[in-house]
Amino acid sequence: VQKYYTAGVARMVIDAAGNVGVGCVPETYHSSVYALQLKNGGLLTENSVGASKSITLAYNQYVDSGNAWTYINADEASYYQQYNGDHYFATAPAGSADGDVTNTVNFKIDANSRISLSNNDAGDRNTVFGYNAGLSMHASSTDNTFIGHRVSDATMTATADYNTAVGGESMSALTSGNGNTAVGYGSMTSNSQGNNNTGIGVNSLTNVSTTHNNTALGLNAGNYTQGADNTYVGYYAGKGTAGADANNVGVGSNALLAITDGTHNVAVGYYSGVNLTTGDDNVMLGKSAGNAFNSSNVVAVGSNALAAITSADADGTVAIGKSALSANTEGQYNTSIGYLSLNANQTGDGCT
């Protein structure tokens, strides 16, 4: 053992194993380690050069003779380590001096530049950032991006590829779906096996689970959608209630707000088709166009066109023009073209 003094005090100690203590006597390290130890931590490196070796900057812990991380003092511990081309950042709660340390890798940058928290580093070309994000990603999953608190933290299979989820708890049920994009808190939280869905906005497409090819943009857009091939754009557009809606297009604030099982509908405009639930094959274009009916095969074009129909008895009606058939409540098979055309008709059928 060699000791170096200044002013009568040992400032540096080199033990028989070649470990160096600055301001302290070095602990008894494992034979595979060389260490430069300061009072509460130090720099550790393995004693041979080659593949799969490490260098570590540690606080309040060292690798003891039994090859276990051990507390130096009764305090928290942490380390930064370069190992096998990867960078690890680990922490441990306070423990007893000379007790075993249980480290948690909280942050990792791997050799492929993936960034992960809590050692979420499975798969290939994945980017993971956030508490429990991608927690149980399959070892073969590829090209996923998960950013946010508990994003995509369910157990995934090897087919969960090409997904992007950004925002707390978004896409949190993902198991085997692929090609999905969820942006916003709570977006697509139920999607487990659905493919090629896009939900952008808080709680968008929240209830899509196993269906495919839906697109929703806006707060609560498509919130209860459980069908496929729908497009909802706008605040609460296509929010609906649980059902098998399919092949619908709703564009505008509250467009198709109440949709459940309706299919092949097109609603464009503020509050267009707002009360439609189960009707099929309708076209509603304009502010509040067809905003009250629940029929099928209806065309309403123009602000407030067919705005008063409240029954399911307007099948086959065509209203084109501002406020066309705006007073009609249950008449069917009517055709009205022009500003205020047939705006006094309420219950008549087959009028032109």
mmCIF file of C-alpha atoms in Angstrom:
data_model
loop_
_atom_site.group_PDB
_atom_site.id
_atom_site.type_symbol
_atom_site.label_atom_id
_atom_site.label_comp_id
_atom_site.label_asym_id
_atom_site.label_seq_id
_atom_site.Cartn_x
_atom_site.Cartn_y
_atom_site.Cartn_z
ATOM 1 C CA VAL A 1 0.000 0.000 0.000
ATOM 2 C CA GLN A 2 1.306 3.433 -0.888
ATOM 3 C CA LYS A 3 0.205 6.631 0.825
ATOM 4 C CA TYR A 4 0.851 10.220 -0.176
ATOM 5 C CA TYR A 5 0.807 12.949 2.465
ATOM 6 C CA THR A 6 0.554 16.710 2.613
ATOM 7 C CA ALA A 7 0.715 18.587 5.901
ATOM 8 C CA GLY A 8 0.951 15.229 7.662
ATOM 9 C CA VAL A 9 -2.359 13.980 6.269
ATOM 10 C CA ALA A 10 -2.706 11.038 3.834
ATOM 11 C CA ARG A 11 -4.268 12.594 0.747
ATOM 12 C CA MET A 12 -4.049 9.615 -1.579
ATOM 13 C CA VAL A 13 -3.837 5.865 -1.026
ATOM 14 C CA ILE A 14 -2.966 3.177 -3.578
ATOM 15 C CA ASP A 15 -3.808 -0.311 -2.370
ATOM 16 C CA ALA A 16 -2.185 -3.612 -3.342
ATOM 17 C CA ALA A 17 -4.776 -4.194 -6.089
ATOM 18 C CA GLY A 18 -3.912 -0.886 -7.724
ATOM 19 C CA ASN A 19 -7.087 0.925 -6.678
ATOM 20 C CA VAL A 20 -6.656 4.585 -5.765
ATOM 21 C CA GLY A 21 -8.394 6.470 -2.984
ATOM 22 C CA VAL A 22 -8.331 10.280 -2.970
ATOM 23 C CA GLY A 23 -9.194 11.614 0.458
ATOM 24 C CA CYS A 24 -10.068 8.094 1.594
ATOM 25 C CA VAL A 25 -8.868 4.511 1.749
ATOM 26 C CA PRO A 26 -10.364 2.648 -1.240
ATOM 27 C CA GLU A 27 -12.915 -0.071 -0.520
ATOM 28 C CA THR A 28 -12.127 -3.692 -1.319
ATOM 29 C CA TYR A 29 -13.248 -3.965 -4.932
ATOM 30 C CA HIS A 30 -13.970 -6.997 -7.063
ATOM 31 C CA SER A 31 -10.896 -8.351 -8.816
ATOM 32 C CA SER A 32 -12.295 -7.388 -12.242
ATOM 33 C CA VAL A 33 -12.412 -3.678 -11.344
ATOM 34 C CA TYR A 34 -9.913 -0.857 -11.184
ATOM 35 C CA ALA A 35 -11.170 2.133 -9.229
ATOM 36 C CA LEU A 36 -10.377 5.759 -8.564
ATOM 37 C CA GLN A 37 -12.393 6.450 -5.435
ATOM 38 C CA LEU A 38 -13.273 9.796 -3.900
ATOM 39 C CA LYS A 39 -14.868 10.061 -0.473
ATOM 40 C CA ASN A 40 -18.421 9.242 -1.567
ATOM 41 C CA GLY A 41 -17.982 7.743 -4.994
ATOM 42 C CA GLY A 42 -15.550 7.204 -7.793
ATOM 43 C CA LEU A 43 -14.650 6.190 -11.285
ATOM 44 C CA LEU A 44 -14.614 2.463 -11.963
ATOM 45 C CA THR A 45 -13.345 0.620 -15.006
ATOM 46 C CA GLU A 46 -12.866 -3.050 -15.813
ATOM 47 C CA ASN A 47 -9.291 -4.301 -15.688
ATOM 48 C CA SER A 48 -9.092 -5.549 -19.267
ATOM 49 C CA VAL A 49 -9.713 -3.945 -22.623
ATOM 50 C CA GLY A 50 -12.159 -5.443 -25.121
ATOM 51 C CA ALA A 51 -15.786 -5.911 -26.106
ATOM 52 C CA SER A 52 -18.592 -5.746 -23.530
ATOM 53 C CA LYS A 53 -16.519 -3.769 -21.013
ATOM 54 C CA SER A 54 -17.659 -0.806 -18.980
ATOM 55 C CA ILE A 55 -16.615 2.419 -17.332
ATOM 56 C CA THR A 56 -18.749 3.823 -14.523
ATOM 57 C CA LEU A 57 -19.037 7.091 -12.611
ATOM 58 C CA ALA A 58 -20.749 6.224 -9.348
ATOM 59 C CA TYR A 59 -21.946 8.022 -6.246
ATOM 60 C CA ASN A 60 -22.035 6.277 -2.843
ATOM 61 C CA GLN A 61 -21.614 2.760 -4.197
ATOM 62 C CA TYR A 62 -18.896 0.406 -5.351
ATOM 63 C CA VAL A 63 -18.557 -3.150 -6.675
ATOM 64 C CA ASP A 64 -17.477 -5.272 -3.707
ATOM 65 C CA SER A 65 -15.357 -8.405 -3.667
ATOM 66 C CA GLY A 66 -18.485 -10.497 -4.268
ATOM 67 C CA ASN A 67 -19.225 -8.523 -7.460
ATOM 68 C CA ALA A 68 -22.284 -6.779 -5.979
ATOM 69 C CA TRP A 69 -23.073 -3.058 -5.857
ATOM 70 C CA THR A 70 -22.645 -1.968 -2.225
ATOM 71 C CA TYR A 71 -23.398 1.260 -0.352
ATOM 72 C CA ILE A 72 -20.430 3.256 0.952
ATOM 73 C CA ASN A 73 -22.520 5.368 3.348
ATOM 74 C CA ALA A 74 -26.151 5.465 4.489
ATOM 75 C CA ASP A 75 -27.469 7.632 1.665
ATOM 76 C CA GLU A 76 -28.978 7.490 -1.831
ATOM 77 C CA ALA A 77 -26.814 6.106 -4.617
ATOM 78 C CA SER A 78 -26.571 6.542 -8.365
ATOM 79 C CA TYR A 79 -24.344 5.855 -11.339
ATOM 80 C CA TYR A 80 -23.706 6.709 -14.978
ATOM 81 C CA GLN A 81 -22.243 3.845 -16.986
ATOM 82 C CA GLN A 82 -20.989 3.259 -20.512
ATOM 83 C CA TYR A 83 -21.356 -0.426 -21.319
ATOM 84 C CA ASN A 84 -21.242 -2.255 -24.636
ATOM 85 C CA GLY A 85 -21.813 0.985 -26.545
ATOM 86 C CA ASP A 86 -24.851 1.985 -24.460
ATOM 87 C CA HIS A 87 -25.243 4.734 -21.844
ATOM 88 C CA TYR A 88 -27.067 3.965 -18.592
ATOM 89 C CA PHE A 89 -28.282 6.307 -15.844
ATOM 90 C CA ALA A 90 -29.331 4.535 -12.653
ATOM 91 C CA THR A 91 -30.531 5.511 -9.184
ATOM 92 C CA ALA A 92 -31.149 3.744 -5.892
ATOM 93 C CA PRO A 93 -32.944 4.817 -2.692
ATOM 94 C CA ALA A 94 -31.072 5.388 0.549
ATOM 95 C CA GLY A 95 -29.654 2.257 2.129
ATOM 96 C CA SER A 96 -27.342 1.147 4.914
ATOM 97 C CA ALA A 97 -23.575 1.412 4.684
ATOM 98 C CA ASP A 98 -22.127 -1.863 3.356
ATOM 99 C CA GLY A 99 -25.607 -3.046 2.328
ATOM 100 C CA ASP A 100 -26.443 -4.287 -1.154
ATOM 101 C CA VAL A 101 -27.692 -1.677 -3.628
ATOM 102 C CA THR A 102 -30.653 -2.294 -5.940
ATOM 103 C CA ASN A 103 -30.230 0.093 -8.853
ATOM 104 C CA THR A 104 -32.992 1.098 -11.264
ATOM 105 C CA VAL A 105 -31.944 2.150 -14.761
ATOM 106 C CA ASN A 106 -34.127 5.220 -15.281
ATOM 107 C CA PHE A 107 -32.660 6.472 -18.527
ATOM 108 C CA LYS A 108 -30.784 4.794 -21.336
ATOM 109 C CA ILE A 109 -29.332 5.802 -24.686
ATOM 110 C CA ASP A 110 -28.393 2.747 -26.682
ATOM 111 C CA ALA A 111 -25.952 2.260 -29.512
ATOM 112 C CA ASN A 112 -28.763 2.837 -32.040
ATOM 113 C CA SER A 113 -29.563 6.252 -30.475
ATOM 114 C CA ARG A 114 -32.820 5.054 -28.949
ATOM 115 C CA ILE A 115 -33.708 6.965 -25.808
ATOM 116 C CA SER A 116 -35.594 5.060 -23.156
ATOM 117 C CA LEU A 117 -36.686 5.559 -19.581
ATOM 118 C CA SER A 118 -36.878 2.688 -17.091
ATOM 119 C CA ASN A 119 -34.803 0.577 -19.472
ATOM 120 C CA ASN A 120 -37.608 0.254 -22.056
ATOM 121 C CA ASP A 121 -35.197 -0.823 -24.738
ATOM 122 C CA ALA A 122 -36.736 -3.843 -26.480
ATOM 123 C CA GLY A 123 -37.061 -4.121 -30.237
ATOM 124 C CA ASP A 124 -35.302 -2.218 -32.997
ATOM 125 C CA ARG A 125 -35.326 1.474 -34.008
ATOM 126 C CA ASN A 126 -37.813 2.378 -31.274
ATOM 127 C CA THR A 127 -37.877 5.715 -29.446
ATOM 128 C CA VAL A 128 -39.305 5.634 -25.939
ATOM 129 C CA PHE A 129 -39.518 8.530 -23.501
ATOM 130 C CA GLY A 130 -41.785 8.758 -20.456
ATOM 131 C CA TYR A 131 -42.707 6.933 -17.264
ATOM 132 C CA ASN A 132 -43.585 3.313 -18.167
ATOM 133 C CA ALA A 133 -43.816 4.224 -21.853
ATOM 134 C CA GLY A 134 -43.489 1.078 -23.951
ATOM 135 C CA LEU A 135 -43.175 -0.837 -20.680
ATOM 136 C CA SER A 136 -43.715 -4.309 -22.174
ATOM 137 C CA MET A 137 -42.635 -3.814 -25.756
ATOM 138 C CA HIS A 138 -41.919 -7.066 -27.559
ATOM 139 C CA ALA A 139 -38.274 -7.829 -28.300
ATOM 140 C CA SER A 140 -39.086 -7.887 -32.026
ATOM 141 C CA SER A 141 -41.206 -4.724 -32.194
ATOM 142 C CA THR A 142 -39.769 -2.124 -34.522
ATOM 143 C CA ASP A 143 -40.047 1.539 -35.558
ATOM 144 C CA ASN A 144 -42.339 2.623 -32.736
ATOM 145 C CA THR A 145 -42.296 6.035 -31.034
ATOM 146 C CA PHE A 146 -43.821 6.261 -27.564
ATOM 147 C CA ILE A 147 -43.564 9.572 -25.695
ATOM 148 C CA GLY A 148 -45.456 10.390 -22.511
ATOM 149 C CA HIS A 149 -46.649 9.055 -19.174
ATOM 150 C CA ARG A 150 -47.742 5.393 -19.466
ATOM 151 C CA VAL A 151 -47.915 5.572 -23.245
ATOM 152 C CA SER A 152 -48.365 2.115 -24.802
ATOM 153 C CA ASP A 153 -47.552 0.309 -21.554
ATOM 154 C CA ALA A 154 -49.513 -2.903 -22.276
ATOM 155 C CA THR A 155 -47.852 -6.202 -23.212
ATOM 156 C CA MET A 156 -47.140 -6.153 -26.942
ATOM 157 C CA THR A 157 -46.638 -8.871 -29.514
ATOM 158 C CA ALA A 158 -44.094 -8.960 -32.320
ATOM 159 C CA THR A 159 -46.580 -7.369 -34.760
ATOM 160 C CA ALA A 160 -46.815 -4.066 -32.836
ATOM 161 C CA ASP A 161 -44.755 -2.037 -35.309
ATOM 162 C CA TYR A 162 -44.756 1.449 -36.882
ATOM 163 C CA ASN A 163 -46.888 3.014 -34.143
ATOM 164 C CA THR A 164 -46.548 6.584 -32.857
ATOM 165 C CA ALA A 165 -48.125 7.638 -29.556
ATOM 166 C CA VAL A 166 -47.489 11.025 -27.970
ATOM 167 C CA GLY A 167 -49.372 12.228 -24.874
ATOM 168 C CA GLY A 168 -50.159 10.799 -21.456
ATOM 169 C CA GLU A 169 -51.791 7.342 -21.574
ATOM 170 C CA SER A 170 -52.273 7.484 -25.330
ATOM 171 C CA MET A 171 -52.539 4.093 -27.042
ATOM 172 C CA SER A 172 -52.148 2.513 -23.606
ATOM 173 C CA ALA A 173 -53.866 -0.793 -24.529
ATOM 174 C CA LEU A 174 -51.755 -1.546 -27.598
ATOM 175 C CA THR A 175 -50.937 -5.230 -27.994
ATOM 176 C CA SER A 176 -50.622 -6.143 -31.683
ATOM 177 C CA GLY A 177 -51.850 -3.164 -33.716
ATOM 178 C CA ASN A 178 -49.565 -1.525 -36.244
ATOM 179 C CA GLY A 179 -49.360 1.673 -38.243
ATOM 180 C CA ASN A 180 -51.349 3.719 -35.716
ATOM 181 C CA THR A 181 -50.784 7.361 -34.730
ATOM 182 C CA ALA A 182 -52.159 8.834 -31.502
ATOM 183 C CA VAL A 183 -51.345 12.385 -30.418
ATOM 184 C CA GLY A 184 -52.952 13.953 -27.357
ATOM 185 C CA TYR A 185 -53.755 12.906 -23.814
ATOM 186 C CA GLY A 186 -55.966 9.813 -23.775
ATOM 187 C CA SER A 187 -56.024 9.425 -27.543
ATOM 188 C CA MET A 188 -56.722 5.860 -28.720
ATOM 189 C CA THR A 189 -56.471 4.476 -25.188
ATOM 190 C CA SER A 190 -58.474 1.334 -26.054
ATOM 191 C CA ASN A 191 -56.749 0.448 -29.303
ATOM 192 C CA SER A 192 -55.270 -3.005 -28.861
ATOM 193 C CA GLN A 193 -55.367 -4.680 -32.271
ATOM 194 C CA GLY A 194 -56.576 -1.967 -34.653
ATOM 195 C CA ASN A 195 -54.355 -0.971 -37.569
ATOM 196 C CA ASN A 196 -53.762 2.269 -39.459
ATOM 197 C CA ASN A 197 -55.843 4.484 -37.191
ATOM 198 C CA THR A 198 -54.959 8.144 -36.607
ATOM 199 C CA GLY A 199 -56.275 10.073 -33.607
ATOM 200 C CA ILE A 200 -55.009 13.608 -33.008
ATOM 201 C CA GLY A 201 -56.512 15.538 -30.107
ATOM 202 C CA VAL A 202 -57.326 14.923 -26.467
ATOM 203 C CA ASN A 203 -59.476 11.760 -26.142
ATOM 204 C CA SER A 204 -59.684 11.268 -29.899
ATOM 205 C CA LEU A 205 -60.640 7.735 -31.003
ATOM 206 C CA THR A 206 -60.619 6.697 -27.350
ATOM 207 C CA ASN A 207 -62.787 3.599 -27.875
ATOM 208 C CA VAL A 208 -61.374 2.190 -31.102
ATOM 209 C CA SER A 209 -60.136 -1.260 -30.145
ATOM 210 C CA THR A 210 -59.850 -3.768 -32.982
ATOM 211 C CA THR A 211 -61.075 -1.853 -36.047
ATOM 212 C CA HIS A 212 -58.999 -0.170 -38.708
ATOM 213 C CA ASN A 213 -58.470 2.913 -40.870
ATOM 214 C CA ASN A 214 -60.179 5.564 -38.743
ATOM 215 C CA THR A 215 -59.025 9.182 -38.729
ATOM 216 C CA ALA A 216 -60.047 11.712 -36.062
ATOM 217 C CA LEU A 217 -58.711 15.223 -35.557
ATOM 218 C CA GLY A 218 -59.942 17.418 -32.706
ATOM 219 C CA LEU A 219 -60.883 17.310 -29.036
ATOM 220 C CA ASN A 220 -63.035 14.195 -28.462
ATOM 221 C CA ALA A 221 -63.250 13.605 -32.216
ATOM 222 C CA GLY A 222 -64.456 10.048 -32.829
ATOM 223 C CA ASN A 223 -64.360 9.473 -29.083
ATOM 224 C CA TYR A 224 -66.797 6.516 -29.031
ATOM 225 C CA THR A 225 -66.149 5.217 -32.523
ATOM 226 C CA GLN A 226 -65.895 1.439 -32.644
ATOM 227 C CA GLY A 227 -66.365 0.947 -36.362
ATOM 228 C CA ALA A 228 -63.946 1.289 -39.254
ATOM 229 C CA ASP A 229 -63.013 3.668 -42.059
ATOM 230 C CA ASN A 230 -64.449 6.808 -40.446
ATOM 231 C CA THR A 231 -63.066 10.333 -40.800
ATOM 232 C CA TYR A 232 -63.997 12.923 -38.177
ATOM 233 C CA VAL A 233 -62.389 16.372 -38.161
ATOM 234 C CA GLY A 234 -63.349 19.098 -35.716
ATOM 235 C CA TYR A 235 -64.211 19.735 -32.078
ATOM 236 C CA TYR A 236 -66.430 16.818 -30.928
ATOM 237 C CA ALA A 237 -66.865 15.699 -34.541
ATOM 238 C CA GLY A 238 -68.168 12.131 -34.568
ATOM 239 C CA LYS A 239 -67.898 11.908 -30.784
ATOM 240 C CA GLY A 240 -71.021 9.723 -30.716
ATOM 241 C CA THR A 241 -71.790 6.859 -28.374
ATOM 242 C CA ALA A 242 -70.557 3.291 -28.661
ATOM 243 C CA GLY A 243 -71.610 1.671 -31.910
ATOM 244 C CA ALA A 244 -70.525 0.196 -35.227
ATOM 245 C CA ASP A 245 -70.382 3.429 -37.241
ATOM 246 C CA ALA A 246 -68.464 2.955 -40.459
ATOM 247 C CA ASN A 247 -67.416 4.821 -43.604
ATOM 248 C CA ASN A 248 -68.639 8.170 -42.288
ATOM 249 C CA VAL A 249 -67.159 11.615 -42.902
ATOM 250 C CA GLY A 250 -67.857 14.375 -40.374
ATOM 251 C CA VAL A 251 -66.050 17.692 -40.776
ATOM 252 C CA GLY A 252 -66.789 20.696 -38.586
ATOM 253 C CA SER A 253 -67.383 21.422 -34.935
ATOM 254 C CA ASN A 254 -69.958 18.921 -33.587
ATOM 255 C CA ALA A 255 -70.551 17.369 -37.032
ATOM 256 C CA LEU A 256 -72.135 13.907 -36.575
ATOM 257 C CA LEU A 257 -71.913 14.482 -32.832
ATOM 258 C CA ALA A 258 -74.399 11.713 -31.884
ATOM 259 C CA ILE A 259 -73.448 9.015 -34.392
ATOM 260 C CA THR A 260 -73.685 5.409 -33.170
ATOM 261 C CA ASP A 261 -74.353 2.818 -35.887
ATOM 262 C CA GLY A 262 -74.861 5.054 -38.914
ATOM 263 C CA THR A 263 -72.826 4.271 -42.014
ATOM 264 C CA HIS A 264 -71.800 6.005 -45.260
ATOM 265 C CA ASN A 265 -72.830 9.476 -44.107
ATOM 266 C CA VAL A 266 -71.163 12.746 -45.092
ATOM 267 C CA ALA A 267 -71.621 15.823 -42.894
ATOM 268 C CA VAL A 268 -69.618 18.974 -43.533
ATOM 269 C CA GLY A 269 -70.259 22.133 -41.558
ATOM 270 C CA TYR A 270 -70.803 23.372 -38.033
ATOM 271 C CA TYR A 271 -73.432 21.173 -36.327
ATOM 272 C CA SER A 272 -74.201 19.349 -39.576
ATOM 273 C CA GLY A 273 -75.929 16.032 -38.898
ATOM 274 C CA VAL A 274 -75.501 16.706 -35.202
ATOM 275 C CA ASN A 275 -78.316 14.366 -34.058
ATOM 276 C CA LEU A 276 -77.907 11.584 -36.593
ATOM 277 C CA THR A 277 -77.378 8.260 -34.816
ATOM 278 C CA THR A 278 -78.303 5.272 -36.995
ATOM 279 C CA GLY A 279 -79.171 6.721 -40.411
ATOM 280 C CA ASP A 280 -77.238 5.643 -43.494
ATOM 281 C CA ASP A 281 -76.175 7.144 -46.834
ATOM 282 C CA ASN A 282 -76.970 10.773 -46.004
ATOM 283 C CA VAL A 283 -75.252 13.917 -47.290
ATOM 284 C CA MET A 284 -75.400 17.082 -45.163
ATOM 285 C CA LEU A 285 -73.425 20.136 -46.245
ATOM 286 C CA GLY A 286 -73.637 23.495 -44.481
ATOM 287 C CA LYS A 287 -74.118 24.995 -41.050
ATOM 288 C CA SER A 288 -76.702 22.935 -39.138
ATOM 289 C CA ALA A 289 -77.664 21.109 -42.325
ATOM 290 C CA GLY A 290 -79.816 18.123 -41.369
ATOM 291 C CA ASN A 291 -78.982 18.814 -37.760
ATOM 292 C CA ALA A 292 -82.035 17.085 -36.265
ATOM 293 C CA PHE A 293 -83.062 14.122 -38.394
ATOM 294 C CA ASN A 294 -82.215 10.438 -38.054
ATOM 295 C CA SER A 295 -83.218 9.135 -41.475
ATOM 296 C CA SER A 296 -81.446 7.561 -44.453
ATOM 297 C CA ASN A 297 -80.815 8.502 -48.088
ATOM 298 C CA VAL A 298 -81.277 12.217 -47.413
ATOM 299 C CA VAL A 299 -79.464 15.119 -49.086
ATOM 300 C CA ALA A 300 -79.377 18.439 -47.221
ATOM 301 C CA VAL A 301 -77.202 21.157 -48.726
ATOM 302 C CA GLY A 302 -77.167 24.704 -47.372
ATOM 303 C CA SER A 303 -77.195 26.452 -44.030
ATOM 304 C CA ASN A 304 -80.122 25.131 -41.930
ATOM 305 C CA ALA A 305 -81.388 22.916 -44.758
ATOM 306 C CA LEU A 306 -83.699 20.270 -43.236
ATOM 307 C CA ALA A 307 -82.872 21.682 -39.830
ATOM 308 C CA ALA A 308 -86.155 20.769 -38.116
ATOM 309 C CA ILE A 309 -86.665 17.076 -38.886
ATOM 310 C CA THR A 310 -86.709 15.160 -35.625
ATOM 311 C CA SER A 311 -88.173 11.798 -36.687
ATOM 312 C CA ALA A 312 -86.855 8.919 -38.743
ATOM 313 C CA ASP A 313 -89.443 9.585 -41.444
ATOM 314 C CA ALA A 314 -87.510 11.867 -43.785
ATOM 315 C CA ASP A 315 -86.097 9.114 -45.972
ATOM 316 C CA GLY A 316 -85.398 10.040 -49.565
ATOM 317 C CA THR A 317 -85.651 13.790 -49.040
ATOM 318 C CA VAL A 318 -83.537 16.301 -50.971
ATOM 319 C CA ALA A 319 -83.169 19.876 -49.734
ATOM 320 C CA ILE A 320 -80.755 22.241 -51.469
ATOM 321 C CA GLY A 321 -80.454 25.896 -50.496
ATOM 322 C CA LYS A 322 -80.323 27.962 -47.338
ATOM 323 C CA SER A 323 -83.187 26.973 -45.026
ATOM 324 C CA ALA A 324 -84.701 24.683 -47.682
ATOM 325 C CA LEU A 325 -87.381 22.521 -46.039
ATOM 326 C CA SER A 326 -86.235 24.064 -42.773
ATOM 327 C CA ALA A 327 -89.658 23.545 -41.115
ATOM 328 C CA ASN A 328 -90.102 19.958 -42.302
ATOM 329 C CA THR A 329 -90.469 17.668 -39.287
ATOM 330 C CA GLU A 330 -91.416 14.280 -40.711
ATOM 331 C CA GLY A 331 -92.283 14.594 -44.398
ATOM 332 C CA GLN A 332 -90.437 12.237 -46.717
ATOM 333 C CA TYR A 333 -89.540 11.899 -50.407
ATOM 334 C CA ASN A 334 -89.657 15.685 -50.815
ATOM 335 C CA THR A 335 -87.399 17.603 -53.185
ATOM 336 C CA SER A 336 -86.701 21.253 -52.454
ATOM 337 C CA ILE A 337 -84.216 23.410 -54.362
ATOM 338 C CA GLY A 338 -83.561 27.074 -53.654
ATOM 339 C CA TYR A 339 -83.396 29.604 -50.848
ATOM 340 C CA LEU A 340 -86.282 29.043 -48.391
ATOM 341 C CA SER A 341 -87.848 26.550 -50.807
ATOM 342 C CA LEU A 342 -90.698 24.543 -49.256
ATOM 343 C CA ASN A 343 -89.754 26.125 -45.955
ATOM 344 C CA ALA A 344 -93.398 25.972 -44.792
ATOM 345 C CA ASN A 345 -93.813 22.277 -45.455
ATOM 346 C CA GLN A 346 -93.863 20.305 -42.221
ATOM 347 C CA THR A 347 -95.389 16.873 -42.762
ATOM 348 C CA GLY A 348 -96.156 16.640 -46.471
ATOM 349 C CA ASP A 349 -94.707 13.779 -48.513
ATOM 350 C CA GLY A 350 -93.529 13.746 -52.106
ATOM 351 C CA CYS A 351 -93.575 17.515 -52.534
ATOM 352 C CA THR A 352 -91.410 19.367 -55.063
#
